[in-house]
């Protein structure tokens, strides 16, 4: 049983492959954290608690036996009774001004499987795949309860946590902070590192790791989207960013809006880690009888570095988060017109682009921004989702039919959440955007954000999109979002509820996306926000792949994709080959290198194939063939990072099939080195006793242990940006070979 409750010492043990998590109800009802780490048999861990007096740490009646909430490892700490560290929850009782909560255990329930989270994206599991424990904590005055939910997955070292706050009293309460999880680690983790993925537009998700220091280290978004700046993920790691060594504890929020993640090292060397909706500019009025559900946080453990943490996250998200018929099927090879044409296209130009792609194995043509309204630049027409017949006579259906004739499906770009002031929609409904009456509406990319918390706004956009998706054979939608939120006010909400607007926007957006994917299950949705500005598990619940970055330069992508892979499965990382000199950085790389870097993601092209040289065209055929032959493995296999572009002059990664019979390896040498030494690339994840033939090679098979310990010989570093690719095919194992060499 993954969830074990021992009534004698009132301890909960949640155990799965390689991981345990334990909590205890103290005699006075406080719920304390006992343990999170490598698998432990259920047992008495009371000795691990420090229950003595400490100066300046208040305890009820000054009685050490009651102990201070300031020094207890609390599972869901509240503000007001002596815990001076960062709280998980803060409320205001407007009727009497109280901000105090004193939560005590009032019951629990264990059920098989995992119930849905009302209105929010979340991981899912069948009854035999997980068990869920709900612990109810109630304030000593009885009018506020918190249900802490823990789902433990039976085959992955992962836990999903969330909290539901209930108003059981007779007055409205205002929630000012409601995080999804809080974990108090014992002092043995005080020397750990805080690792996170941060960056900016066009350079998303660099890996940063710094030693914990006294005080708070945090990452957050105040932008109304999870953001390019900080991903809603952090890990506490024993050995900084080591792939293979040390414990690592991952925290990731299944949410796409404002978030806060922090680690607080206190003066007694315990570490509090928390993640949830950002309390900044947030409050929620909860009426009597109502409940507030926090988003879910996924907590993943590894005893062997970041590599195994990532593989657990990948499995969790592939098997228990991404949904829909298209998430499991092979991803189509696509060509997108954006970098080839921008807004400057018509049917003839698009068809010429498509013709040059036909016959190469490209399966999908994606028409990006610029096909609707008067959209010839980014200044106009968002919100008017009607095809521009001047550019596309005969409309989208005619284009889709022509593409079909060339053997390609049709994909289409939308930016549903936005409106241009220069649009019919805005002229008719100027109050439909987020705004604060009497204040200027700040533009970004010449556009405003529609107030998706309002049902009538969602309905109007849905109707427009539905009209197209029901009449045009669209098999893929790229869902873009090109600005962050300002003047976050909703015309629908009373003044005291305006701080609910950002979260209500997210709830409305999730409702809208759910409706879309239910209505159009055959469509593959790809998320995008100026590249990777909303690359988070909240989005992956609706859209199994995301445009990783607007930066398509192969060398920049080494870092971007490597960093993204710390949490997100390779199948979700959209990666395209684009033209050189690269649009964003001006770099020139070979077609082979661009192909090798892109082909281990959700592969596509973003260029005019007609303009390619014969050599590049031949290379394109090769890359497409590799992708077509191996995309099942790319989607399902286990991912290993081999060389970090953050620390070395190269990057390498590999994907190994679950049965260890096949593997793909990519290596990129960044800058040339004269007279370079013979270098080897040590592989990972192979069967040590297996024999692997390098598919292109004619001769010998190499043993897995040699490939992992000695490594693959690398070509000399001649020239900048040189890539290599290997396909390893299991030839046999020791058992079916004669002894000897
Ligand atoms: C930003 C996206 O990331 C690009 O790929 C492209 O779709 C543009 N928006 C179009 O406006």
PDB file of N, CA and C in Angstrom, residues 15 44 61 66 85 103 140 175 199 227 246 313 339 359 398 424 457 459 484 559 586 588 617 652 671 685 701 721:
ATOM      1  N   UNK A  15       4.838   5.718   0.314  1.00  0.00           N
ATOM      2  CA  UNK A  15       6.021   5.067  -0.236  1.00  0.00           C
ATOM      3  C   UNK A  15       5.783   4.622  -1.667  1.00  0.00           C
ATOM      4  N   UNK A  44       8.843   4.082  13.291  1.00  0.00           N
ATOM      5  CA  UNK A  44       8.736   5.226  14.194  1.00  0.00           C
ATOM      6  C   UNK A  44       9.922   6.170  13.955  1.00  0.00           C
ATOM      7  N   UNK A  61       1.395  28.571  26.392  1.00  0.00           N
ATOM      8  CA  UNK A  61       1.661  28.496  27.834  1.00  0.00           C
ATOM      9  C   UNK A  61       3.149  28.393  28.155  1.00  0.00           C
ATOM     10  N   UNK A  66       4.578  21.411  24.543  1.00  0.00           N
ATOM     11  CA  UNK A  66       3.685  21.798  23.441  1.00  0.00           C
ATOM     12  C   UNK A  66       4.502  22.201  22.226  1.00  0.00           C
ATOM     13  N   UNK A  85       8.724  31.892  10.170  1.00  0.00           N
ATOM     14  CA  UNK A  85       9.229  31.608   8.821  1.00  0.00           C
ATOM     15  C   UNK A  85       8.116  31.883   7.812  1.00  0.00           C
ATOM     16  N   UNK A 103      -3.929  25.688  12.682  1.00  0.00           N
ATOM     17  CA  UNK A 103      -4.521  24.503  12.049  1.00  0.00           C
ATOM     18  C   UNK A 103      -4.161  23.232  12.813  1.00  0.00           C
ATOM     19  N   UNK A 140      -8.453  26.194  15.172  1.00  0.00           N
ATOM     20  CA  UNK A 140      -9.001  25.915  16.501  1.00  0.00           C
ATOM     21  C   UNK A 140     -10.353  26.614  16.720  1.00  0.00           C
ATOM     22  N   UNK A 175      -8.538  35.194   1.558  1.00  0.00           N
ATOM     23  CA  UNK A 175      -7.283  34.437   1.493  1.00  0.00           C
ATOM     24  C   UNK A 175      -6.229  35.357   0.894  1.00  0.00           C
ATOM     25  N   UNK A 199      15.855  32.907 -17.243  1.00  0.00           N
ATOM     26  CA  UNK A 199      16.393  33.489 -18.467  1.00  0.00           C
ATOM     27  C   UNK A 199      15.594  34.682 -18.919  1.00  0.00           C
ATOM     28  N   UNK A 227       6.131  32.652 -17.459  1.00  0.00           N
ATOM     29  CA  UNK A 227       7.189  33.584 -17.878  1.00  0.00           C
ATOM     30  C   UNK A 227       8.451  32.967 -18.473  1.00  0.00           C
ATOM     31  N   UNK A 246      24.220  12.551  -5.834  1.00  0.00           N
ATOM     32  CA  UNK A 246      23.580  13.351  -4.793  1.00  0.00           C
ATOM     33  C   UNK A 246      22.064  13.333  -4.882  1.00  0.00           C
ATOM     34  N   UNK A 313      10.420  13.047 -13.902  1.00  0.00           N
ATOM     35  CA  UNK A 313       9.494  14.091 -14.373  1.00  0.00           C
ATOM     36  C   UNK A 313       8.965  13.765 -15.773  1.00  0.00           C
ATOM     37  N   UNK A 339       9.316  32.125 -40.139  1.00  0.00           N
ATOM     38  CA  UNK A 339      10.641  32.716 -40.387  1.00  0.00           C
ATOM     39  C   UNK A 339      10.908  32.882 -41.881  1.00  0.00           C
ATOM     40  N   UNK A 359       7.017  15.902 -51.044  1.00  0.00           N
ATOM     41  CA  UNK A 359       7.858  14.796 -51.489  1.00  0.00           C
ATOM     42  C   UNK A 359       9.066  14.555 -50.603  1.00  0.00           C
ATOM     43  N   UNK A 398      -9.529  26.421 -49.210  1.00  0.00           N
ATOM     44  CA  UNK A 398      -8.868  26.195 -50.503  1.00  0.00           C
ATOM     45  C   UNK A 398      -7.376  25.893 -50.296  1.00  0.00           C
ATOM     46  N   UNK A 424     -11.974  45.078 -35.084  1.00  0.00           N
ATOM     47  CA  UNK A 424     -13.436  45.226 -34.951  1.00  0.00           C
ATOM     48  C   UNK A 424     -13.879  44.821 -33.551  1.00  0.00           C
ATOM     49  N   UNK A 457     -16.682  36.931 -22.972  1.00  0.00           N
ATOM     50  CA  UNK A 457     -15.476  37.166 -23.778  1.00  0.00           C
ATOM     51  C   UNK A 457     -14.996  35.829 -24.346  1.00  0.00           C
ATOM     52  N   UNK A 459     -16.716  33.173 -24.777  1.00  0.00           N
ATOM     53  CA  UNK A 459     -17.704  32.648 -25.719  1.00  0.00           C
ATOM     54  C   UNK A 459     -17.500  33.263 -27.107  1.00  0.00           C
ATOM     55  N   UNK A 484       2.646  40.114 -21.653  1.00  0.00           N
ATOM     56  CA  UNK A 484       2.278  39.839 -20.266  1.00  0.00           C
ATOM     57  C   UNK A 484       1.195  40.822 -19.823  1.00  0.00           C
ATOM     58  N   UNK A 559      21.620  25.175 -25.158  1.00  0.00           N
ATOM     59  CA  UNK A 559      21.360  25.522 -23.759  1.00  0.00           C
ATOM     60  C   UNK A 559      19.861  25.517 -23.475  1.00  0.00           C
ATOM     61  N   UNK A 586      22.151  35.709 -35.905  1.00  0.00           N
ATOM     62  CA  UNK A 586      23.028  35.922 -37.057  1.00  0.00           C
ATOM     63  C   UNK A 586      24.086  34.846 -37.251  1.00  0.00           C
ATOM     64  N   UNK A 588      25.943  31.340 -38.316  1.00  0.00           N
ATOM     65  CA  UNK A 588      25.848  30.393 -39.426  1.00  0.00           C
ATOM     66  C   UNK A 588      26.307  29.019 -38.931  1.00  0.00           C
ATOM     67  N   UNK A 617      19.598  20.105 -49.025  1.00  0.00           N
ATOM     68  CA  UNK A 617      18.371  19.336 -49.292  1.00  0.00           C
ATOM     69  C   UNK A 617      18.614  17.842 -49.029  1.00  0.00           C
ATOM     70  N   UNK A 652      25.879  17.269 -25.296  1.00  0.00           N
ATOM     71  CA  UNK A 652      25.525  15.936 -25.782  1.00  0.00           C
ATOM     72  C   UNK A 652      24.406  15.376 -24.925  1.00  0.00           C
ATOM     73  N   UNK A 671      33.079  25.199 -30.217  1.00  0.00           N
ATOM     74  CA  UNK A 671      34.151  25.920 -30.918  1.00  0.00           C
ATOM     75  C   UNK A 671      35.305  24.979 -31.238  1.00  0.00           C
ATOM     76  N   UNK A 685      22.883   4.673 -19.429  1.00  0.00           N
ATOM     77  CA  UNK A 685      21.569   4.020 -19.547  1.00  0.00           C
ATOM     78  C   UNK A 685      21.540   2.763 -20.382  1.00  0.00           C
ATOM     79  N   UNK A 701      30.338  -4.843 -32.905  1.00  0.00           N
ATOM     80  CA  UNK A 701      29.410  -4.303 -31.915  1.00  0.00           C
ATOM     81  C   UNK A 701      30.220  -4.003 -30.657  1.00  0.00           C
ATOM     82  N   UNK A 721      31.014  24.434 -34.369  1.00  0.00           N
ATOM     83  CA  UNK A 721      29.616  23.973 -34.429  1.00  0.00           C
ATOM     84  C   UNK A 721      29.467  22.654 -35.204  1.00  0.00           C
TER      85      UNK A 721
END
